[in-house]
PDB file of C-alpha atoms and ligand atoms in Angstrom:
ATOM      1  CA  MET A   1     -25.963  33.220 -23.072  1.00 60.00           C
ATOM      2  CA  SER A   2     -26.062  29.733 -21.664  1.00 72.00           C
ATOM      3  CA  ARG A   3     -25.610  29.188 -17.949  1.00 85.00           C
ATOM      4  CA  ARG A   4     -25.043  25.455 -18.307  1.00 91.00           C
ATOM      5  CA  THR A   5     -22.746  23.282 -20.358  1.00 91.00           C
ATOM      6  CA  LEU A   6     -23.752  23.196 -23.993  1.00 92.00           C
ATOM      7  CA  PRO A   7     -24.815  19.802 -25.364  1.00 90.00           C
ATOM      8  CA  LEU A   8     -22.591  18.798 -28.295  1.00 94.00           C
ATOM      9  CA  ASN A   9     -23.917  17.220 -31.463  1.00 96.00           C
ATOM     10  CA  ASP A  10     -21.455  15.461 -33.775  1.00 97.00           C
ATOM     11  CA  THR A  11     -20.907  18.512 -35.963  1.00 98.00           C
ATOM     12  CA  LEU A  12     -20.157  20.795 -33.046  1.00 97.00           C
ATOM     13  CA  TYR A  13     -17.938  18.173 -31.403  1.00 96.00           C
ATOM     14  CA  ASP A  14     -15.905  17.733 -34.592  1.00 95.00           C
ATOM     15  CA  TYR A  15     -15.588  21.503 -34.833  1.00 97.00           C
ATOM     16  CA  LEU A  16     -14.395  21.697 -31.222  1.00 96.00           C
ATOM     17  CA  LEU A  17     -11.679  19.123 -31.921  1.00 94.00           C
ATOM     18  CA  SER A  18     -10.672  20.879 -35.134  1.00 94.00           C
ATOM     19  CA  VAL A  19      -9.964  24.150 -33.336  1.00 96.00           C
ATOM     20  CA  SER A  20      -8.488  22.667 -30.147  1.00 94.00           C
ATOM     21  CA  LEU A  21      -4.928  21.485 -29.687  1.00 83.00           C
ATOM     22  CA  PRO A  22      -3.826  19.302 -32.608  1.00 87.00           C
ATOM     23  CA  GLU A  23      -3.401  15.680 -31.552  1.00 94.00           C
ATOM     24  CA  PRO A  24       0.183  14.514 -32.078  1.00 96.00           C
ATOM     25  CA  GLU A  25       0.431  11.903 -34.844  1.00 97.00           C
ATOM     26  CA  VAL A  26       1.497   9.088 -32.497  1.00 98.00           C
ATOM     27  CA  LEU A  27      -1.580   9.684 -30.323  1.00 98.00           C
ATOM     28  CA  ARG A  28      -3.798   9.792 -33.402  1.00 97.00           C
ATOM     29  CA  GLN A  29      -2.410   6.427 -34.504  1.00 98.00           C
ATOM     30  CA  LEU A  30      -2.901   4.918 -31.053  1.00 98.00           C
ATOM     31  CA  ARG A  31      -6.479   6.192 -30.972  1.00 97.00           C
ATOM     32  CA  ALA A  32      -7.104   4.675 -34.422  1.00 97.00           C
ATOM     33  CA  GLU A  33      -5.699   1.302 -33.310  1.00 98.00           C
ATOM     34  CA  THR A  34      -7.666   1.417 -30.049  1.00 98.00           C
ATOM     35  CA  ALA A  35     -10.869   2.212 -31.977  1.00 97.00           C
ATOM     36  CA  ARG A  36     -10.630  -1.291 -33.510  1.00 97.00           C
ATOM     37  CA  HIS A  37     -10.276  -2.915 -30.067  1.00 97.00           C
ATOM     38  CA  PRO A  38     -13.367  -4.732 -28.710  1.00 96.00           C
ATOM     39  CA  ARG A  39     -13.152  -2.624 -25.524  1.00 97.00           C
ATOM     40  CA  ALA A  40     -12.485   0.638 -27.395  1.00 97.00           C
ATOM     41  CA  GLU A  41     -15.030   2.539 -25.305  1.00 96.00           C
ATOM     42  CA  MET A  42     -12.659   2.333 -22.331  1.00 97.00           C
ATOM     43  CA  GLN A  43     -10.314   4.941 -23.801  1.00 98.00           C
ATOM     44  CA  ILE A  44     -10.710   8.578 -22.763  1.00 98.00           C
ATOM     45  CA  ALA A  45     -11.745  11.182 -25.343  1.00 96.00           C
ATOM     46  CA  PRO A  46      -9.016  13.170 -27.140  1.00 96.00           C
ATOM     47  CA  GLU A  47     -10.077  16.498 -25.642  1.00 97.00           C
ATOM     48  CA  GLN A  48      -9.811  14.947 -22.186  1.00 98.00           C
ATOM     49  CA  GLY A  49      -6.270  13.854 -22.969  1.00 98.00           C
ATOM     50  CA  GLN A  50      -5.449  17.403 -24.088  1.00 97.00           C
ATOM     51  CA  PHE A  51      -6.949  18.772 -20.913  1.00 98.00           C
ATOM     52  CA  MET A  52      -5.017  16.382 -18.683  1.00 98.00           C
ATOM     53  CA  ALA A  53      -1.791  17.224 -20.497  1.00 98.00           C
ATOM     54  CA  LEU A  54      -2.459  20.931 -20.067  1.00 97.00           C
ATOM     55  CA  LEU A  55      -3.092  20.437 -16.361  1.00 98.00           C
ATOM     56  CA  ALA A  56       0.173  18.521 -16.060  1.00 98.00           C
ATOM     57  CA  ARG A  57       2.036  21.362 -17.780  1.00 98.00           C
ATOM     58  CA  LEU A  58       0.287  24.045 -15.719  1.00 98.00           C
ATOM     59  CA  MET A  59       1.330  22.298 -12.548  1.00 97.00           C
ATOM     60  CA  GLY A  60       4.845  21.664 -13.794  1.00 98.00           C
ATOM     61  CA  ALA A  61       4.166  18.022 -12.926  1.00 98.00           C
ATOM     62  CA  ARG A  62       7.249  15.804 -12.742  1.00 98.00           C
ATOM     63  CA  ARG A  63       5.775  12.680 -11.187  1.00 98.00           C
ATOM     64  CA  ALA A  64       2.435  11.237 -12.189  1.00 99.00           C
ATOM     65  CA  LEU A  65       0.462   8.118 -11.353  1.00 99.00           C
ATOM     66  CA  GLU A  66      -2.136   6.368 -13.480  1.00 99.00           C
ATOM     67  CA  ILE A  67      -4.445   3.614 -12.286  1.00 99.00           C
ATOM     68  CA  GLY A  68      -5.972   1.937 -15.341  1.00 98.00           C
ATOM     69  CA  VAL A  69      -3.842   2.088 -18.490  1.00 98.00           C
ATOM     70  CA  PHE A  70      -5.609  -0.008 -21.157  1.00 98.00           C
ATOM     71  CA  THR A  71      -3.821   0.720 -24.474  1.00 98.00           C
ATOM     72  CA  GLY A  72      -1.963   3.655 -22.974  1.00 98.00           C
ATOM     73  CA  TYR A  73      -3.716   6.641 -24.565  1.00 98.00           C
ATOM     74  CA  SER A  74      -4.270   8.761 -21.435  1.00 98.00           C
ATOM     75  CA  ALA A  75      -0.838   7.789 -20.121  1.00 98.00           C
ATOM     76  CA  LEU A  76       0.786   8.929 -23.353  1.00 98.00           C
ATOM     77  CA  TRP A  77      -0.849  12.371 -23.228  1.00 98.00           C
ATOM     78  CA  VAL A  78       0.409  12.856 -19.675  1.00 98.00           C
ATOM     79  CA  ALA A  79       3.875  11.399 -20.302  1.00 98.00           C
ATOM     80  CA  LEU A  80       4.384  13.768 -23.250  1.00 98.00           C
ATOM     81  CA  ALA A  81       3.581  16.671 -20.912  1.00 98.00           C
ATOM     82  CA  LEU A  82       6.204  15.634 -18.344  1.00 98.00           C
ATOM     83  CA  PRO A  83       9.792  16.879 -18.522  1.00 98.00           C
ATOM     84  CA  PRO A  84      12.354  14.403 -19.942  1.00 97.00           C
ATOM     85  CA  ASP A  85      13.401  13.396 -16.421  1.00 97.00           C
ATOM     86  CA  GLY A  86       9.779  13.076 -15.262  1.00 98.00           C
ATOM     87  CA  GLU A  87       8.169   9.760 -14.357  1.00 98.00           C
ATOM     88  CA  LEU A  88       4.751   8.263 -14.826  1.00 98.00           C
ATOM     89  CA  ILE A  89       3.939   5.159 -12.810  1.00 98.00           C
ATOM     90  CA  ALA A  90       1.277   3.323 -14.792  1.00 98.00           C
ATOM     91  CA  CYS A  91      -0.744   0.581 -13.061  1.00 98.00           C
ATOM     92  CA  ASP A  92      -2.735  -2.125 -14.801  1.00 98.00           C
ATOM     93  CA  LEU A  93      -3.119  -5.881 -14.560  1.00 98.00           C
ATOM     94  CA  ASN A  94      -3.666  -6.725 -18.200  1.00 98.00           C
ATOM     95  CA  GLU A  95      -0.565  -7.669 -20.195  1.00 98.00           C
ATOM     96  CA  GLU A  96      -2.358  -7.832 -23.511  1.00 97.00           C
ATOM     97  CA  TYR A  97      -3.803  -4.306 -23.305  1.00 98.00           C
ATOM     98  CA  THR A  98      -0.591  -2.796 -22.031  1.00 98.00           C
ATOM     99  CA  ALA A  99       1.520  -4.477 -24.730  1.00 98.00           C
ATOM    100  CA  VAL A 100      -0.166  -2.051 -27.142  1.00 98.00           C
ATOM    101  CA  ALA A 101       0.610   0.797 -24.740  1.00 98.00           C
ATOM    102  CA  ARG A 102       4.296  -0.112 -24.555  1.00 98.00           C
ATOM    103  CA  ARG A 103       4.563  -0.107 -28.348  1.00 98.00           C
ATOM    104  CA  TYR A 104       3.227   3.424 -28.630  1.00 98.00           C
ATOM    105  CA  TRP A 105       5.193   4.745 -25.659  1.00 98.00           C
ATOM    106  CA  GLU A 106       8.322   3.492 -27.443  1.00 98.00           C
ATOM    107  CA  ALA A 107       7.251   5.045 -30.721  1.00 98.00           C
ATOM    108  CA  ALA A 108       6.607   8.375 -28.987  1.00 98.00           C
ATOM    109  CA  GLY A 109      10.051   8.313 -27.378  1.00 98.00           C
ATOM    110  CA  VAL A 110       8.718   8.460 -23.810  1.00 98.00           C
ATOM    111  CA  ALA A 111       9.039   4.811 -22.753  1.00 98.00           C
ATOM    112  CA  ASP A 112      11.889   5.786 -20.430  1.00 98.00           C
ATOM    113  CA  ARG A 113       9.524   8.129 -18.542  1.00 98.00           C
ATOM    114  CA  ILE A 114       6.899   5.464 -17.928  1.00 98.00           C
ATOM    115  CA  THR A 115       7.152   2.614 -15.454  1.00 98.00           C
ATOM    116  CA  LEU A 116       4.421   0.053 -15.999  1.00 98.00           C
ATOM    117  CA  ARG A 117       3.545  -1.854 -12.839  1.00 98.00           C
ATOM    118  CA  LEU A 118       1.520  -4.909 -13.731  1.00 98.00           C
ATOM    119  CA  GLY A 119      -0.700  -6.406 -11.041  1.00 98.00           C
ATOM    120  CA  PRO A 120      -3.754  -5.485  -9.003  1.00 98.00           C
ATOM    121  CA  ALA A 121      -3.563  -1.723  -8.454  1.00 98.00           C
ATOM    122  CA  ARG A 122      -4.392  -2.138  -4.762  1.00 98.00           C
ATOM    123  CA  ASP A 123      -1.145  -4.069  -4.320  1.00 98.00           C
ATOM    124  CA  THR A 124       0.861  -1.575  -6.357  1.00 98.00           C
ATOM    125  CA  LEU A 125      -0.438   1.356  -4.300  1.00 98.00           C
ATOM    126  CA  GLU A 126       0.459  -0.445  -1.057  1.00 98.00           C
ATOM    127  CA  ALA A 127       3.907  -1.196  -2.481  1.00 98.00           C
ATOM    128  CA  LEU A 128       4.414   2.458  -3.458  1.00 98.00           C
ATOM    129  CA  LEU A 129       3.467   3.588   0.045  1.00 98.00           C
ATOM    130  CA  ALA A 130       5.798   0.953   1.553  1.00 98.00           C
ATOM    131  CA  GLU A 131       8.587   2.182  -0.744  1.00 97.00           C
ATOM    132  CA  GLY A 132       8.224   5.666   0.763  1.00 98.00           C
ATOM    133  CA  ALA A 133       6.460   7.298  -2.194  1.00 98.00           C
ATOM    134  CA  ALA A 134       3.869   9.101  -0.024  1.00 98.00           C
ATOM    135  CA  GLY A 135       3.617  12.782  -0.964  1.00 98.00           C
ATOM    136  CA  THR A 136       5.837  12.393  -4.036  1.00 98.00           C
ATOM    137  CA  PHE A 137       3.294  12.590  -6.869  1.00 98.00           C
ATOM    138  CA  ASP A 138       2.076  15.816  -8.458  1.00 98.00           C
ATOM    139  CA  LEU A 139      -0.755  14.295 -10.456  1.00 98.00           C
ATOM    140  CA  ALA A 140      -2.802  11.088 -10.420  1.00 99.00           C
ATOM    141  CA  PHE A 141      -5.482   9.696 -12.710  1.00 99.00           C
ATOM    142  CA  ILE A 142      -7.918   7.057 -11.452  1.00 98.00           C
ATOM    143  CA  ASP A 143      -9.553   5.108 -14.290  1.00 98.00           C
ATOM    144  CA  ALA A 144      -9.746   1.393 -13.372  1.00 98.00           C
ATOM    145  CA  ASP A 145     -12.388  -0.854 -11.723  1.00 98.00           C
ATOM    146  CA  LYS A 146     -15.114   1.400 -10.359  1.00 98.00           C
ATOM    147  CA  GLU A 147     -15.802  -0.655  -7.210  1.00 98.00           C
ATOM    148  CA  SER A 148     -12.263   0.122  -6.046  1.00 98.00           C
ATOM    149  CA  TYR A 149     -12.307   3.854  -6.807  1.00 98.00           C
ATOM    150  CA  GLU A 150     -12.831   4.900  -3.201  1.00 98.00           C
ATOM    151  CA  HIS A 151      -9.950   2.726  -2.091  1.00 98.00           C
ATOM    152  CA  TYR A 152      -7.754   4.097  -4.881  1.00 98.00           C
ATOM    153  CA  TYR A 153      -8.750   7.643  -3.954  1.00 98.00           C
ATOM    154  CA  GLU A 154      -7.855   7.160  -0.297  1.00 98.00           C
ATOM    155  CA  ARG A 155      -4.463   5.655  -1.075  1.00 98.00           C
ATOM    156  CA  THR A 156      -3.748   8.200  -3.810  1.00 98.00           C
ATOM    157  CA  LEU A 157      -4.533  11.030  -1.429  1.00 98.00           C
ATOM    158  CA  HIS A 158      -1.493   9.872   0.551  1.00 98.00           C
ATOM    159  CA  LEU A 159       0.634   9.505  -2.557  1.00 98.00           C
ATOM    160  CA  VAL A 160       0.104  13.010  -3.979  1.00 98.00           C
ATOM    161  CA  ARG A 161       1.755  16.008  -2.375  1.00 98.00           C
ATOM    162  CA  PRO A 162      -0.238  18.833  -0.828  1.00 98.00           C
ATOM    163  CA  GLY A 163      -1.325  20.897  -3.845  1.00 98.00           C
ATOM    164  CA  GLY A 164      -1.220  17.762  -5.982  1.00 98.00           C
ATOM    165  CA  LEU A 165      -4.162  16.837  -8.167  1.00 98.00           C
ATOM    166  CA  ILE A 166      -6.199  13.630  -8.393  1.00 98.00           C
ATOM    167  CA  LEU A 167      -8.336  13.165 -11.503  1.00 99.00           C
ATOM    168  CA  LEU A 168     -11.173  10.638 -11.368  1.00 98.00           C
ATOM    169  CA  ASP A 169     -12.814   9.412 -14.562  1.00 98.00           C
ATOM    170  CA  ASN A 170     -16.387   8.285 -15.332  1.00 98.00           C
ATOM    171  CA  LEU A 171     -18.049   9.897 -12.337  1.00 98.00           C
ATOM    172  CA  LEU A 172     -21.303  10.273 -14.308  1.00 98.00           C
ATOM    173  CA  MET A 173     -21.312   6.620 -15.460  1.00 98.00           C
ATOM    174  CA  ARG A 174     -23.009   7.567 -18.746  1.00 97.00           C
ATOM    175  CA  GLY A 175     -25.930   8.925 -16.777  1.00 97.00           C
ATOM    176  CA  ARG A 176     -26.504   5.741 -14.783  1.00 98.00           C
ATOM    177  CA  VAL A 177     -25.810   7.543 -11.488  1.00 98.00           C
ATOM    178  CA  VAL A 178     -29.230   9.222 -11.738  1.00 98.00           C
ATOM    179  CA  ASP A 179     -31.174   6.074 -12.642  1.00 98.00           C
ATOM    180  CA  PRO A 180     -32.547   4.932  -9.253  1.00 95.00           C
ATOM    181  CA  THR A 181     -33.381   1.493 -10.662  1.00 97.00           C
ATOM    182  CA  ASN A 182     -29.725   0.885 -11.425  1.00 98.00           C
ATOM    183  CA  ARG A 183     -28.245  -0.882  -8.410  1.00 97.00           C
ATOM    184  CA  ALA A 184     -25.175  -2.291 -10.169  1.00 98.00           C
ATOM    185  CA  PRO A 185     -22.213  -2.406  -7.751  1.00 98.00           C
ATOM    186  CA  ALA A 186     -20.077  -0.153  -9.962  1.00 98.00           C
ATOM    187  CA  VAL A 187     -22.843   2.459 -10.180  1.00 98.00           C
ATOM    188  CA  GLU A 188     -23.532   2.316  -6.431  1.00 98.00           C
ATOM    189  CA  ALA A 189     -19.822   2.676  -5.735  1.00 98.00           C
ATOM    190  CA  ILE A 190     -19.536   5.800  -7.865  1.00 98.00           C
ATOM    191  CA  ARG A 191     -22.716   7.299  -6.382  1.00 98.00           C
ATOM    192  CA  GLN A 192     -21.290   6.882  -2.882  1.00 98.00           C
ATOM    193  CA  LEU A 193     -17.945   8.279  -3.924  1.00 98.00           C
ATOM    194  CA  ASN A 194     -19.586  11.323  -5.564  1.00 98.00           C
ATOM    195  CA  GLU A 195     -21.386  12.040  -2.285  1.00 98.00           C
ATOM    196  CA  LYS A 196     -18.119  11.778  -0.403  1.00 98.00           C
ATOM    197  CA  LEU A 197     -15.930  13.780  -2.775  1.00 98.00           C
ATOM    198  CA  HIS A 198     -17.946  16.953  -2.826  1.00 95.00           C
ATOM    199  CA  ARG A 199     -17.976  17.114   0.969  1.00 97.00           C
ATOM    200  CA  ASP A 200     -14.382  16.012   1.506  1.00 98.00           C
ATOM    201  CA  PRO A 201     -12.596  18.723   3.532  1.00 98.00           C
ATOM    202  CA  ARG A 202      -9.196  17.344   2.516  1.00 98.00           C
ATOM    203  CA  VAL A 203      -9.536  18.546  -1.091  1.00 98.00           C
ATOM    204  CA  ASP A 204     -10.664  21.418  -3.299  1.00 98.00           C
ATOM    205  CA  TYR A 205     -13.008  19.758  -5.710  1.00 98.00           C
ATOM    206  CA  VAL A 206     -14.847  20.171  -8.990  1.00 98.00           C
ATOM    207  CA  LEU A 207     -16.756  17.662 -11.115  1.00 98.00           C
ATOM    208  CA  LEU A 208     -16.724  18.673 -14.776  1.00 98.00           C
ATOM    209  CA  PRO A 209     -18.808  17.373 -17.701  1.00 96.00           C
ATOM    210  CA  VAL A 210     -15.664  16.398 -19.601  1.00 96.00           C
ATOM    211  CA  GLY A 211     -15.916  12.956 -21.198  1.00 96.00           C
ATOM    212  CA  ASP A 212     -18.029  10.816 -18.871  1.00 97.00           C
ATOM    213  CA  GLY A 213     -17.657  13.164 -15.896  1.00 98.00           C
ATOM    214  CA  LEU A 214     -14.190  14.082 -14.691  1.00 98.00           C
ATOM    215  CA  GLY A 215     -13.552  14.874 -11.024  1.00 98.00           C
ATOM    216  CA  LEU A 216     -10.625  17.082 -10.071  1.00 98.00           C
ATOM    217  CA  ALA A 217      -9.563  16.869  -6.442  1.00 98.00           C
ATOM    218  CA  ARG A 218      -6.672  19.057  -5.280  1.00 98.00           C
ATOM    219  CA  ARG A 219      -5.123  17.898  -2.035  1.00 98.00           C
ATOM    220  CA  ARG A 220      -5.141  20.728   0.489  1.00 98.00           C
TER     221      ARG A 220
HETATM  222  N1  SAM B 301      -7.010   5.263 -18.928  1.00 59.43           N
HETATM  223  C1  SAM B 301      -7.182   4.387 -20.077  1.00 59.43           C
HETATM  224  C2  SAM B 301      -7.335   5.200 -21.346  1.00 59.43           C
HETATM  225  O1  SAM B 301      -7.833   6.309 -21.305  1.00 59.43           O
HETATM  226  O2  SAM B 301      -7.024   4.681 -22.423  1.00 59.43           O
HETATM  227  C3  SAM B 301      -8.402   3.486 -19.930  1.00 59.43           C
HETATM  228  C4  SAM B 301      -8.362   2.561 -18.746  1.00 59.43           C
HETATM  229  S1  SAM B 301      -9.624   1.314 -18.808  1.00 59.43           S
HETATM  230  C5  SAM B 301     -11.082   2.235 -18.560  1.00 59.43           C
HETATM  231  C6  SAM B 301      -9.469   0.458 -17.271  1.00 59.43           C
HETATM  232  C7  SAM B 301      -8.207  -0.381 -17.104  1.00 59.43           C
HETATM  233  O3  SAM B 301      -8.145  -0.784 -15.736  1.00 59.43           O
HETATM  234  C8  SAM B 301      -8.162  -1.655 -17.926  1.00 59.43           C
HETATM  235  O4  SAM B 301      -7.019  -1.644 -18.751  1.00 59.43           O
HETATM  236  C9  SAM B 301      -8.070  -2.772 -16.895  1.00 59.43           C
HETATM  237  O5  SAM B 301      -7.190  -3.818 -17.269  1.00 59.43           O
HETATM  238  C10 SAM B 301      -7.545  -2.040 -15.674  1.00 59.43           C
HETATM  239  N2  SAM B 301      -7.924  -2.655 -14.396  1.00 59.43           N
HETATM  240  C11 SAM B 301      -9.132  -3.171 -14.037  1.00 59.43           C
HETATM  241  N3  SAM B 301      -9.080  -3.624 -12.785  1.00 59.43           N
HETATM  242  C12 SAM B 301      -7.825  -3.398 -12.331  1.00 59.43           C
HETATM  243  C13 SAM B 301      -7.153  -3.647 -11.107  1.00 59.43           C
HETATM  244  N4  SAM B 301      -7.778  -4.228 -10.086  1.00 59.43           N
HETATM  245  N5  SAM B 301      -5.866  -3.276 -10.994  1.00 59.43           N
HETATM  246  C14 SAM B 301      -5.216  -2.679 -12.028  1.00 59.43           C
HETATM  247  N6  SAM B 301      -5.808  -2.422 -13.207  1.00 59.43           N
HETATM  248  C15 SAM B 301      -7.080  -2.774 -13.359  1.00 59.43           C
HETATM  249 CA1   CA B 302     -12.553   5.825 -18.156  1.00 59.43          CA
END
């Protein structure tokens, strides 16, 4: 019996996907289109999307927030897990990337559940707080510029309700967090945030080896 997470080779990974939740056709098509995009590596893995959708369903999430949309793959998993009157506020600043997202959200029949707010996410989060949205979100996913993660986390902690969940992507930075010679600002920012998160008394916290390291912080 293994007491640590099993490393996955390609064969085992393909097997895992084959016996996990089937990916809806619209998500499969979006993933195929995104795979041809020059920044394809920015998209989350399919099993992470499944996991996020399951979390949303477990929580009975009605209102979700996403910071960093790209072509809309993670947003679509979550939106499909919301009830028909649920809402996902999706923040990004790139019109070209999110034009792809809008197309697939339409095709999936969930465009009316998703509000895309284009602009720097810092501004959108301030606007949401000013609009009185504090404590109204069940679930949030942080997956944009790494240098701003701590800021996004702090603002999002106000936006989710007590018991609400904040997911943070790429907390292992493809292993770069443990390379002491790597002083890149994004890597340093995530290192500092990792130190903070696991000691933060405001949340229950776990960092899982899902995708590139997924943090789950439940607001107490
Ligand atoms: N969650 C997406 C998925 O799984 O497909 C991937 C998101 S991608 C890693 C990061 C996104 O953050 C990009 O689409 C980028 O345009 C956006 N972004 C970067 N800096 C931003 C900022 N300051 N405000 C809002 N969005 C930003
Ligand atoms: Ca990511």
